[in-house]
Short mmCIF file of C-alpha atoms and ligand atoms in Angstrom, two decimals:
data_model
loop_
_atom_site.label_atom_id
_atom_site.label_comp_id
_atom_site.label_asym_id
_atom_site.label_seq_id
_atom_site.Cartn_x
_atom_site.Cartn_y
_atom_site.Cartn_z
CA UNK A 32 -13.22 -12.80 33.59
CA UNK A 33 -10.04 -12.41 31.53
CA UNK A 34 -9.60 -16.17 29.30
CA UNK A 35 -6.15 -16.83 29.38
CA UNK A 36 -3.98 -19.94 27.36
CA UNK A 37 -1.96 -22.36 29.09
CA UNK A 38 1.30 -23.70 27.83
CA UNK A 39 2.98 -26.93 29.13
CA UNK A 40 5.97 -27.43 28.73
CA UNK A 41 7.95 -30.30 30.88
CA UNK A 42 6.86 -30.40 34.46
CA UNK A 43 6.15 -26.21 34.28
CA UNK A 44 2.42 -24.64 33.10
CA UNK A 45 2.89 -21.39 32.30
CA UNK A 46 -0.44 -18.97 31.87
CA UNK A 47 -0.81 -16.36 29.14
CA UNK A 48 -3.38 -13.66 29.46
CA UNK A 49 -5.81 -13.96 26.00
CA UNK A 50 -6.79 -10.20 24.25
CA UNK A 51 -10.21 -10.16 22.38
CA UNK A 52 -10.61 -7.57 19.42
CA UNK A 53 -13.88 -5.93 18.46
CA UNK A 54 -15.15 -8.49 16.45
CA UNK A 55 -13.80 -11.21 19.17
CA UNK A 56 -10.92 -12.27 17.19
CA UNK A 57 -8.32 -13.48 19.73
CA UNK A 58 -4.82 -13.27 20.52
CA UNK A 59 -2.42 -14.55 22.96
CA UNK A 60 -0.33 -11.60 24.58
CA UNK A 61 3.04 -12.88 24.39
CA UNK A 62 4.56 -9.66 25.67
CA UNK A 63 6.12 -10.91 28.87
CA UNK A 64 6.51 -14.51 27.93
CA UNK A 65 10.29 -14.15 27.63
CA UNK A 66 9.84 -13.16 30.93
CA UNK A 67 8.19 -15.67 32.13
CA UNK A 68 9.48 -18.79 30.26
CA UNK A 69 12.62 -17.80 28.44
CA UNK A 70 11.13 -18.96 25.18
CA UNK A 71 10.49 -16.46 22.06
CA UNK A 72 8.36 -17.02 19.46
CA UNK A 73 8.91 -17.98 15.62
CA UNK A 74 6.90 -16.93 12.97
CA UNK A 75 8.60 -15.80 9.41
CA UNK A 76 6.76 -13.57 7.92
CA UNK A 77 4.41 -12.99 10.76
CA UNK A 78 1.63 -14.86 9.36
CA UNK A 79 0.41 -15.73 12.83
CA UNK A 80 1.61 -12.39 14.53
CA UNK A 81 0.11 -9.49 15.61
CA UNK A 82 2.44 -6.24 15.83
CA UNK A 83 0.03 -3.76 17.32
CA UNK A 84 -3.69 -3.39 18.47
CA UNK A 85 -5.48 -1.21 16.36
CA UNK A 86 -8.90 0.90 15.66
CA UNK A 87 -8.30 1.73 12.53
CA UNK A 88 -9.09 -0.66 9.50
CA UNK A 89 -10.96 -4.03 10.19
CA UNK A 90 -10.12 -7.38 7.47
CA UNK A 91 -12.16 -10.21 7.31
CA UNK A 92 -9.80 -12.43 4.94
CA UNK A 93 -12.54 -15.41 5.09
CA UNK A 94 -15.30 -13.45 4.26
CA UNK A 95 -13.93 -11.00 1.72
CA UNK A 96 -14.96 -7.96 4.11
CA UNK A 97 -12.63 -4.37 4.61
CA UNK A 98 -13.85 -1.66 6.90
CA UNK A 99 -11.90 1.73 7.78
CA UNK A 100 -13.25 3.09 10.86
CA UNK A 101 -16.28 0.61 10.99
CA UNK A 102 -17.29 1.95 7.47
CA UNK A 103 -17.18 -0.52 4.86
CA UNK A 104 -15.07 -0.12 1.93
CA UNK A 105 -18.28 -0.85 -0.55
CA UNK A 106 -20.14 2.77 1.15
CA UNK A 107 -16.88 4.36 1.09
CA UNK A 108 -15.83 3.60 -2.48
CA UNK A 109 -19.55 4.68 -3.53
CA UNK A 110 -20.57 7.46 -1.65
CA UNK A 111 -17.22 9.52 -0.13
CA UNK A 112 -14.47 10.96 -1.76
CA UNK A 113 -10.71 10.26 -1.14
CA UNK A 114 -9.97 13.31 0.88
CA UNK A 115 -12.97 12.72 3.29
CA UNK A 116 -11.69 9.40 3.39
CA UNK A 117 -8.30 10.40 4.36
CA UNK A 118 -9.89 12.44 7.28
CA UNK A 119 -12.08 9.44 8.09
CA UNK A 120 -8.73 7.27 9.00
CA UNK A 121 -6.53 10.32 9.89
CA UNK A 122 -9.13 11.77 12.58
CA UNK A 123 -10.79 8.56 13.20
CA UNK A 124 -14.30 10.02 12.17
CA UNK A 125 -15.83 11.30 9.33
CA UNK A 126 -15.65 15.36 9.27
CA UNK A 127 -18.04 17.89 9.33
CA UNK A 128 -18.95 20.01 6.12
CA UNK A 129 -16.82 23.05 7.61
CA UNK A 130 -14.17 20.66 8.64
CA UNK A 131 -14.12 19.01 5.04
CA UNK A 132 -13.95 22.53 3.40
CA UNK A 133 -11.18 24.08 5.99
CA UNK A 134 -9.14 20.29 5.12
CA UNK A 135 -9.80 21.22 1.18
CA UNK A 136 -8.76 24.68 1.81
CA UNK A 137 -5.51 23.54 3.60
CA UNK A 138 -4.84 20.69 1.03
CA UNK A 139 -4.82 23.46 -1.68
CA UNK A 140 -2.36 26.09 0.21
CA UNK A 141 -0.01 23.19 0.47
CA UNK A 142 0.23 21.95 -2.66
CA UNK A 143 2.89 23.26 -4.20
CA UNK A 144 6.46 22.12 -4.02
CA UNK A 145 9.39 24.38 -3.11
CA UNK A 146 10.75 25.38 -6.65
CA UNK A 147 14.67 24.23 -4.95
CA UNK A 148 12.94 20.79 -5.42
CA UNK A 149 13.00 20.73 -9.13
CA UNK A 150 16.51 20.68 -9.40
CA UNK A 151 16.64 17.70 -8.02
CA UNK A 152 14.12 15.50 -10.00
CA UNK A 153 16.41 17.24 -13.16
CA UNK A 154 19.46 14.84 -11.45
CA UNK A 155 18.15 11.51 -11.26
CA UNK A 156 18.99 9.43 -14.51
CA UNK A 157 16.24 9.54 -16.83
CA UNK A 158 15.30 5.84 -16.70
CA UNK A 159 14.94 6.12 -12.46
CA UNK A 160 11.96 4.32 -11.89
CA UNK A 161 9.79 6.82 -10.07
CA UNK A 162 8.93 4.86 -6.74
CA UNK A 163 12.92 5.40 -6.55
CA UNK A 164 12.21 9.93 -7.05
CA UNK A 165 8.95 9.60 -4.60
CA UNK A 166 10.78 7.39 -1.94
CA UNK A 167 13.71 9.93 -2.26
CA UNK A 168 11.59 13.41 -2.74
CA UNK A 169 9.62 12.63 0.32
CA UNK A 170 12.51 12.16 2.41
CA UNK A 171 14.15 15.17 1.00
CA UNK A 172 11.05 17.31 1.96
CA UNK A 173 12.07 17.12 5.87
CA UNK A 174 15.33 19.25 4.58
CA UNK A 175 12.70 21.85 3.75
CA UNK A 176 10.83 21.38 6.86
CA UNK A 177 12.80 20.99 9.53
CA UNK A 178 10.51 21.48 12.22
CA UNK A 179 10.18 18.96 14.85
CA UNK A 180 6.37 17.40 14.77
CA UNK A 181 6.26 17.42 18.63
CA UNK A 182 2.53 19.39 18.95
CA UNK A 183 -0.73 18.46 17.52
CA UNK A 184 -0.67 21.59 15.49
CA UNK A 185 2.78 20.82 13.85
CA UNK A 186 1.49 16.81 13.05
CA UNK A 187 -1.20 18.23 11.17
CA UNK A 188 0.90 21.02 9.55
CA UNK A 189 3.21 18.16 8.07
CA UNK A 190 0.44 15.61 8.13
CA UNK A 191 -1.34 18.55 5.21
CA UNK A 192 1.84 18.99 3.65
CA UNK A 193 2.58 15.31 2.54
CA UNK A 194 -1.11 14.72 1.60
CA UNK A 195 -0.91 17.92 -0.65
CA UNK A 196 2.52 17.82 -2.38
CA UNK A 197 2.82 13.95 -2.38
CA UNK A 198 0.55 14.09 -5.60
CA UNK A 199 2.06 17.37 -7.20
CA UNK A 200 5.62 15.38 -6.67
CA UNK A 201 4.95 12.72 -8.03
CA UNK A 202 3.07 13.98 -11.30
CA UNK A 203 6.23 16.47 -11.52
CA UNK A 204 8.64 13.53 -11.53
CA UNK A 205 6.06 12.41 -14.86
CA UNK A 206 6.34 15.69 -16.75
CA UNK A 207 10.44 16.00 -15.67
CA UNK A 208 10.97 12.72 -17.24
CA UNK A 209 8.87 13.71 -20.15
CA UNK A 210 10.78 16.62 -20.50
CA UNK A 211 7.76 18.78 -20.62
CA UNK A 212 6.97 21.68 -18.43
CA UNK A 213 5.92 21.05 -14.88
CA UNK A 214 2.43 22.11 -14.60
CA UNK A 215 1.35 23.90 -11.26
CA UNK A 216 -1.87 22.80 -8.59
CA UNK A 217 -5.03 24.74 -9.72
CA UNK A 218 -7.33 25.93 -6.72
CA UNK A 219 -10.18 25.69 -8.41
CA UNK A 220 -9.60 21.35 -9.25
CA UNK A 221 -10.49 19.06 -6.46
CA UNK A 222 -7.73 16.82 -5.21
CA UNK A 223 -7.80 14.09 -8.29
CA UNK A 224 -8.92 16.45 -10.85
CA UNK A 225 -6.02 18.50 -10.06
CA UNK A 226 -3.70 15.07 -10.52
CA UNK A 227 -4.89 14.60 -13.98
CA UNK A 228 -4.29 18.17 -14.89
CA UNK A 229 -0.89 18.06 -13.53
CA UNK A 230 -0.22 15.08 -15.42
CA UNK A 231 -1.82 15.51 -18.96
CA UNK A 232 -2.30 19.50 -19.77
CA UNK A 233 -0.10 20.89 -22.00
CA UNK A 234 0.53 24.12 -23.43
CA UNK A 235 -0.28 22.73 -26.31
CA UNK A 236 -2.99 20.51 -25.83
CA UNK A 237 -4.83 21.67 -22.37
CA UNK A 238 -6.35 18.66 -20.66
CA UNK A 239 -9.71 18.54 -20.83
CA UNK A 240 -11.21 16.80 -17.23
CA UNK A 241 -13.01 13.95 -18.04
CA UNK A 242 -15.49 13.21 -14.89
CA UNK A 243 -15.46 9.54 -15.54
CA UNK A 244 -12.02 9.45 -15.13
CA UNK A 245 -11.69 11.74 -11.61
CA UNK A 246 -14.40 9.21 -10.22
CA UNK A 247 -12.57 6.23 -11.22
CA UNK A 248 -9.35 7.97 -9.66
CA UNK A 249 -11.60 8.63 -6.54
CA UNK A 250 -12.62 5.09 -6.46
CA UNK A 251 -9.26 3.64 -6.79
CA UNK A 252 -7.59 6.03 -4.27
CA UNK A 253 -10.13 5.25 -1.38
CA UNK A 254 -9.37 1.14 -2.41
CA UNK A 255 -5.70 1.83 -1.54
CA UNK A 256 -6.08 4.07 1.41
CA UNK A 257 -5.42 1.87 3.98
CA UNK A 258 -4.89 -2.36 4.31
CA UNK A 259 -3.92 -2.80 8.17
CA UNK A 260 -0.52 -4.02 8.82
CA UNK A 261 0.53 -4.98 5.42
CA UNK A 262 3.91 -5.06 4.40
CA UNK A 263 4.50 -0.67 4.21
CA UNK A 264 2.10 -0.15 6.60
CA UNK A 265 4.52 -2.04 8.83
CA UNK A 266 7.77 -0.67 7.54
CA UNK A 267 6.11 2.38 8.54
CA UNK A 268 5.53 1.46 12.27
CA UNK A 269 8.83 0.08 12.04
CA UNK A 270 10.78 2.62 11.04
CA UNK A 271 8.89 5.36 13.11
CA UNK A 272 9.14 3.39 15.93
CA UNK A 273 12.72 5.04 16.37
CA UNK A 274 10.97 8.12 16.51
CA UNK A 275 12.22 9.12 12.80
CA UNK A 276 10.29 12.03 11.04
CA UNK A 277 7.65 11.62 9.52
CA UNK A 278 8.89 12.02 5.74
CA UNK A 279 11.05 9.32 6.42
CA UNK A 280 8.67 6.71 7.73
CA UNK A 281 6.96 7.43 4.56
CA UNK A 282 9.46 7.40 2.56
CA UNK A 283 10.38 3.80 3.85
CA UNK A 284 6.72 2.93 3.29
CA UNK A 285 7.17 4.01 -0.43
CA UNK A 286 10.04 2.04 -0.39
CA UNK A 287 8.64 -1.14 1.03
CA UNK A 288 5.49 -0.50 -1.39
CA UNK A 289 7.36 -0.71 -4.45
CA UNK A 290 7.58 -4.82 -4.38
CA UNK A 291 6.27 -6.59 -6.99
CA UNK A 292 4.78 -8.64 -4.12
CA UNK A 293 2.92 -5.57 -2.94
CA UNK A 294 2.24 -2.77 -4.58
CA UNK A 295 4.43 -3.25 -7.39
CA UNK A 296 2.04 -6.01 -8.43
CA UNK A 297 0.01 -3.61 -10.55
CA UNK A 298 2.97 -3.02 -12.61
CA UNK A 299 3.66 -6.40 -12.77
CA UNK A 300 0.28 -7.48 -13.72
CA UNK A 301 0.32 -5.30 -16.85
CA UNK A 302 3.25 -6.34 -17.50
CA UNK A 303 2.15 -10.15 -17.44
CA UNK A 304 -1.09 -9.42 -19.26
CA UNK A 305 0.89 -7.55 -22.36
CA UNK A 306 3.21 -10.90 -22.63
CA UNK A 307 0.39 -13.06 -22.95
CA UNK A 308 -1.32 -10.86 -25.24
CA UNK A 309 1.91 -10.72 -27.22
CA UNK A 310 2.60 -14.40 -26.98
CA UNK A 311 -1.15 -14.70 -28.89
CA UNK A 312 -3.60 -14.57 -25.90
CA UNK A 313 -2.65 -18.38 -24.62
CA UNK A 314 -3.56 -18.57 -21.25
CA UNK A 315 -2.96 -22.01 -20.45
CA UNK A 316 1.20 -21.97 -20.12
CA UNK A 317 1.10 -19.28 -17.75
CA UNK A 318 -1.83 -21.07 -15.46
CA UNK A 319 0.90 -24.01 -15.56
CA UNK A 320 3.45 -21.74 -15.29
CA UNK A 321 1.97 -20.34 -12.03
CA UNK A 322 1.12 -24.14 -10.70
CA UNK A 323 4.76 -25.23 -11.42
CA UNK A 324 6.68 -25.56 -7.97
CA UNK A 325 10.22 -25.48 -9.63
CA UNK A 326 9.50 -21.93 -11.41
CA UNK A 327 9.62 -19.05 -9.58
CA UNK A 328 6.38 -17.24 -11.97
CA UNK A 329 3.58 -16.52 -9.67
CA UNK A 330 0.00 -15.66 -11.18
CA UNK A 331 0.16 -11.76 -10.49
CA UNK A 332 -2.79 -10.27 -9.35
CA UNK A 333 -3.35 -13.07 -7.62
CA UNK A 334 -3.35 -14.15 -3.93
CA UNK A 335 -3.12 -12.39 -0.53
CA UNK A 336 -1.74 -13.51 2.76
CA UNK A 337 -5.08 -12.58 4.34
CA UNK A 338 -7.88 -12.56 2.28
CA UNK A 339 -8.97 -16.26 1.32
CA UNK A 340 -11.60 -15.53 -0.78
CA UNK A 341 -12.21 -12.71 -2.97
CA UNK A 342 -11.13 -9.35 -2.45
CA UNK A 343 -13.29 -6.94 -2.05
CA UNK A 344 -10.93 -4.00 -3.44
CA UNK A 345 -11.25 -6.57 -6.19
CA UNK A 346 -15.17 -6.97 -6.80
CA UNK A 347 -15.10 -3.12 -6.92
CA UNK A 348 -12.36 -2.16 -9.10
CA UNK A 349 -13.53 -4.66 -11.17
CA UNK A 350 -17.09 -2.54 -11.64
CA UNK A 351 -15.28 0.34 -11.74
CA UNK A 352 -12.95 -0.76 -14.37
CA UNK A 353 -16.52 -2.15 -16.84
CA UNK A 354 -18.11 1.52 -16.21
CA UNK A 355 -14.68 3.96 -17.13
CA UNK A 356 -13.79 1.66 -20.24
CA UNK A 357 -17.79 1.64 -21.34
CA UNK A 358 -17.79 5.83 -20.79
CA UNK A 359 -14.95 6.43 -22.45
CA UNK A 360 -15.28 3.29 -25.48
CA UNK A 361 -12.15 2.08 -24.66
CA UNK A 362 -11.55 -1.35 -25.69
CA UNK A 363 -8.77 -2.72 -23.97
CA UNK A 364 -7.79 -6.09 -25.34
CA UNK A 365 -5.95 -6.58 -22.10
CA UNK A 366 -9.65 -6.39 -19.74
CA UNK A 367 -10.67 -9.18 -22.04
CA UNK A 368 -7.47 -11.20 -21.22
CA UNK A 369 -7.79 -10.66 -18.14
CA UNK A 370 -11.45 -11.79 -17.88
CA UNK A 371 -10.32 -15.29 -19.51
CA UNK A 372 -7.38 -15.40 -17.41
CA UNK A 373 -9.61 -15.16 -14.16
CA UNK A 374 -12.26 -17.35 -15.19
CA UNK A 375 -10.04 -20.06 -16.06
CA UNK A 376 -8.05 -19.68 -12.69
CA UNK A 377 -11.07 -19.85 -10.69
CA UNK A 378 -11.83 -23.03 -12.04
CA UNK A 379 -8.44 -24.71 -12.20
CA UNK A 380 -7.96 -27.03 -8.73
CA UNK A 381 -4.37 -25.57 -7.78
CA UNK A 382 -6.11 -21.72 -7.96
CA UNK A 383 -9.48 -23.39 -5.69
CA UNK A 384 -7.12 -25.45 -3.26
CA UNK A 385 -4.62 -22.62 -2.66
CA UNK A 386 -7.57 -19.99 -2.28
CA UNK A 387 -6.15 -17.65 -4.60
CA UNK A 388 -8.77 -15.37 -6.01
CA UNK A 389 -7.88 -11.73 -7.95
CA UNK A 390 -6.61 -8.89 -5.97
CA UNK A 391 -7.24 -5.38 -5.94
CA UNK A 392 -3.65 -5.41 -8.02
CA UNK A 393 -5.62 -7.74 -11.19
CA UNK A 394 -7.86 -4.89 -12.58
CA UNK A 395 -6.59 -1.78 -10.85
CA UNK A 396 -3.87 -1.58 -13.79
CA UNK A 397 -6.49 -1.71 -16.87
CA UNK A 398 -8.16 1.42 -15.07
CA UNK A 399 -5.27 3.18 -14.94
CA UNK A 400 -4.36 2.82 -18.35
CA UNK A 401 -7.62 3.82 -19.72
CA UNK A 402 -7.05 7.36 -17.49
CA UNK A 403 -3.41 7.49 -19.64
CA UNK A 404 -1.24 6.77 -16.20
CA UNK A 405 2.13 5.05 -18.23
CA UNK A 406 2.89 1.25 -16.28
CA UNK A 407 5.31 2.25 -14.20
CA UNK A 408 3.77 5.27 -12.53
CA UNK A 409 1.21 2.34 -11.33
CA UNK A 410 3.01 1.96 -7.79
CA UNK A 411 3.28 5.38 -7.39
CA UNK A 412 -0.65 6.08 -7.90
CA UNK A 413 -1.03 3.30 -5.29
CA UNK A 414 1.25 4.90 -2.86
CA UNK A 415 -0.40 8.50 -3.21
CA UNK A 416 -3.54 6.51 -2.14
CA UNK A 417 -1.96 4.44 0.92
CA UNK A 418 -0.67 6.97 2.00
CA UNK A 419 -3.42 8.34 4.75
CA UNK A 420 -3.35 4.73 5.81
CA UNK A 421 0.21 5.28 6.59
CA UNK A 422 0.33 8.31 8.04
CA UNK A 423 -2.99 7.02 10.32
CA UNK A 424 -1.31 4.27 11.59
CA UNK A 425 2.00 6.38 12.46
CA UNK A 426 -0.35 8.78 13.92
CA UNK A 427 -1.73 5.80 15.98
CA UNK A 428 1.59 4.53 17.18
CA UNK A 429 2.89 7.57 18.08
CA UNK A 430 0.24 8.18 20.33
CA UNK A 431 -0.17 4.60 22.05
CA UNK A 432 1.20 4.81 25.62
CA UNK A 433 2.67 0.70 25.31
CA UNK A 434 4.68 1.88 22.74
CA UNK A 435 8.15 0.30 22.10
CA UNK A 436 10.76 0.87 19.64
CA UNK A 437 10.21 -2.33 17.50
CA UNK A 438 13.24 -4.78 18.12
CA UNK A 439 12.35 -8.34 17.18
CA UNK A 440 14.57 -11.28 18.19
CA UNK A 441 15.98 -14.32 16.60
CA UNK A 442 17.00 -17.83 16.53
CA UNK A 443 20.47 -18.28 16.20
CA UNK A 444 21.68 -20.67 14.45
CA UNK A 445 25.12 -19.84 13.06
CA UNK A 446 28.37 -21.38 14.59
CA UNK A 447 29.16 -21.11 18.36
CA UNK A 448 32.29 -19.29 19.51
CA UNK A 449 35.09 -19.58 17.05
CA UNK A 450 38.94 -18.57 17.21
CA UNK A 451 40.03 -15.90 15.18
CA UNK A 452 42.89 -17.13 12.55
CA UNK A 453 45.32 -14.77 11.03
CA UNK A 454 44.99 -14.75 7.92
CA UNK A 455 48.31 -16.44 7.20
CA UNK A 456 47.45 -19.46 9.23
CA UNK A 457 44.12 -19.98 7.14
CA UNK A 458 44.30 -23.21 5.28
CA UNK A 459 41.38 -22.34 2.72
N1 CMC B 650 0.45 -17.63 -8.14
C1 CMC B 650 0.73 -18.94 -7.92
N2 CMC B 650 0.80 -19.51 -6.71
C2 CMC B 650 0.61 -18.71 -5.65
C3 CMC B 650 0.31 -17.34 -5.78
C4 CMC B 650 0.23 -16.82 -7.10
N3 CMC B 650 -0.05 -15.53 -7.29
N4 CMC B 650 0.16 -16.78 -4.56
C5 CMC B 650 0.36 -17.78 -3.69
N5 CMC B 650 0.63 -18.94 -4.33
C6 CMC B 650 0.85 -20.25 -3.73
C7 CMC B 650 2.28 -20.43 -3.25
O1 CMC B 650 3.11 -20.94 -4.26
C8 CMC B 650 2.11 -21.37 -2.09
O2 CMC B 650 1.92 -22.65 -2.60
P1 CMC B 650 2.39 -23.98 -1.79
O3 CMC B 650 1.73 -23.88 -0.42
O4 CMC B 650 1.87 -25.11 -2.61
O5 CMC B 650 3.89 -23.90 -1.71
C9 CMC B 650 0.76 -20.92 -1.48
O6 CMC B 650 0.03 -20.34 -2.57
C10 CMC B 650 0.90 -19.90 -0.37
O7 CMC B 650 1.69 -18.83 -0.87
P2 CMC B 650 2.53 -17.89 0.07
O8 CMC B 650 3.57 -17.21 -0.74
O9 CMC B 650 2.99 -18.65 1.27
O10 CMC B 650 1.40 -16.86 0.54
P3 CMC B 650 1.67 -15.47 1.19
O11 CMC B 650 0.50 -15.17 2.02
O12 CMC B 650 3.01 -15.46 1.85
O13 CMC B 650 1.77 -14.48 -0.08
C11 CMC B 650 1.24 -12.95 -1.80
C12 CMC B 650 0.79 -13.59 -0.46
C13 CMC B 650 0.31 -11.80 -2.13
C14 CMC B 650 2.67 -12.42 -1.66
C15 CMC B 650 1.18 -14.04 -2.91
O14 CMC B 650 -0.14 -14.51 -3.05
C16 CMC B 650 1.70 -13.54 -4.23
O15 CMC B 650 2.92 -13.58 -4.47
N6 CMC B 650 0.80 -13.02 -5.15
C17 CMC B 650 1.23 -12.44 -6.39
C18 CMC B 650 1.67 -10.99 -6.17
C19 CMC B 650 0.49 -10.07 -5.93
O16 CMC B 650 -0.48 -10.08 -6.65
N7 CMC B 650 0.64 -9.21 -4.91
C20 CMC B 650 -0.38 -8.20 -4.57
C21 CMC B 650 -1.03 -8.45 -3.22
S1 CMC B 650 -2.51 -7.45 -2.99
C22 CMC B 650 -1.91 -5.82 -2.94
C23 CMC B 650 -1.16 -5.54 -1.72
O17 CMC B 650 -1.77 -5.53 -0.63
O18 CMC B 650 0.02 -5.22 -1.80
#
């Protein structure tokens, strides 16, 4: 029997059918209650709103729990790597040895970047912030590949292309505004070996590829691969909901990313952490900072509109962070700060009352570091991860049958109808 909810309003009861997701998390389809009632709904920020149904990534934000595909994040993180990963929540399954190798294979012949690019990345002002470059390179690429992705075989085609190049563009934009030599995809790396190279070999000093440091990048990819309908993840849907390319959904993903609310929170983490360490490691201004309702600091790192407890992404970034700074004898004064700083949030009543526990944002930076990524490539390395999410849940909308362009409505509240005045008659 399908549960419905009833809504009374005056003398009227009007009945609205109830949708139950896998887990029986349920929702009330509004999609005809405009229809029906002449009411719409309100909800800034669309806490209480769901945009789409979806198969893709599951979120328990009570119980700290992320799945893609049914797989939890914990198995992912420990036994796949990022590109199976990608094919888990591109394809919806994980592949098959032959399929994994032919994906690897294709991955590689894609990689590099039309050498017309480079030109460009020499025009952007040398202090661009490079979320800026990727947001505008990816875009750029549909001028390079024009064709249409209207068959299965041309989706995947473009669907390779961004997965390959999106990683050799963005360690280009590094070397351009290094003014060093842009150094070329190897076949013979595996997708985040290859990164490092790309970003750290020299002519003269060749990178040497430090294990430690590809598994860490492995780890931290798969983290970021996909969140549900998170702030990018929805610009994406958004925007390709007017049946843009591709490249340019992403691109306004990248765009949407770069936040310090989302995934510019990484930068902004280090950036907090470095303060404190240079303001001589005192913690407790910045905890009252953070508590303080009449200034605007937030606690970065910190917080998430749907998990209420601790993120998971968190718990293992946070291992992975102990074991790459152990292997390679970093000691980062900054992990230490950070420690302190999370131990004495979790105890302090605003931090328990408000539920506001680390995010995969609070340690994610000190890893990155330790691999030599500088600060504000941070968002970028976060994008190159989300972005099979992305491209998943385009994939996804694209091929739902309910489809709509997306076209939410308002509450006015502005004046009513007003007479024009000439501008000489204005008394202003
Ligand atoms: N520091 C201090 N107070 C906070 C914080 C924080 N980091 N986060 C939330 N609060 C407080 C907020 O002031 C509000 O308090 P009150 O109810 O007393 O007015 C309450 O908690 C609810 O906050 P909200 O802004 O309504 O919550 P939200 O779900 O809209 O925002 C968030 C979620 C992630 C934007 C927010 O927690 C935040 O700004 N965190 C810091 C930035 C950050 O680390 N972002 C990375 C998110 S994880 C990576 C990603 O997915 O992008």
């Amino acid at each position: 029997m399908t549960e419905s909810v009833k809504i009374v309003y005056k003398d009227r009861i009007y009945e609205l059918p109830v949708r139950t997701g896998s887990h029986g998390e349920k929702a009330i389809d509004i999609s005809n209650l405009r229809d029906q009632t002449g009411f719409i709904t309100l909800d800034p920020g669309f806490a209480n709103t769901g945009s789409c149904s979806s198969a893709i990534t599951f979120m328990d934000g009570e119980r700290g729990i992320l799945r893609y595909r049914g797989i939890s994040i914990e198995q992912l993180a420990e036994q796949s790597s990022f590109i199976e990963t990608s094919y888990l929540l591109i394809h919806g399954r994980l592949p098959t040895v032959k399929e994994l190798q032919q994906f690897s294979v294709l991955l590689n012949d894609n990689s590099l970047v039309h050498e017309d690019m480079r030109g460009f990345y020499q025009h952007f002002p040398r202090a661009s912030h490079p979320m800026g470059i990727l947001s505008s390179m990816v875009n750029a690429l549909r001028s390079f590949y024009p064709v249409l992705e209207t068959t299965d075989e041309e989706i995947d085609l473009t669907v390779t292309r961004l997965l390959a190049k999106i990683r050799t563009m963005a360690a280009m934009s590094y070397k351009i505004s290094r003014g060093h030599r842009v150094v070329y995809p190897r076949p013979d790396l595996s997708y985040c070996a290859n990164f490092l190279n790309m970003m750290f070999d020299t002519p003269v000093m060749p990178y040497e590829i430090i294990p430690e440091a590809v598994d860490a990048l492995n780890v931290f990819w798969i983290l970021h691969a996909d969140h549900e309908q998170n702030c990018s993840t929805a610009a994406v849907r958004l925007v390709g909901s007017g049946r843009v390319n591709l490249y340019a959904a992403i691109s306004a993903g990248i765009a949407a990313l770069w936040g310090p609310l989302h995934g510019g929170a990484n930068q902004a983490v280090i950036e907090m952490l470095s303060e404190i360490h240079a303001n001589g490691n005192r913690i407790r201004p910045y905890i009252d900072r953070a508590k303080d309702r009449n200034d605007p600091f937030r606690m970065m790192g910190f917080g998430h509109r749907v998990y209420k407890t601790y993120d998971p992404r968190a718990r293992i970034i946070k291992k992975t962070c102990d074991r790459l700074l152990a292997k390679l004898r970093i000691s980062d004064p900054l992990l230490d700060l950070a420690r302190e700083l999370e131990e004495a949030a979790l105890k302090d009543d605003y931090f328990i009352d408000h539920n506001l526990y680390p995010n995969v944002d609070f340690y994610s930076g000190i890893v990155l570091r330790a691999m030599g990524i500088p600060t504000n490539m941070f968002t970028v390395m976060f994008a190159i991860g989300r972005l099979p999410g992305w491209i998943a849940q385009w994939k996804e909308s694209m091929d739902d049958p309910n489809w709509k362009i997306s076209r939410p409505r308002q509450l006015y509240t502005g004046p009513t109808q007003t007479d024009y005045i000439p501008i000489g008659q204005r008394n202003l």
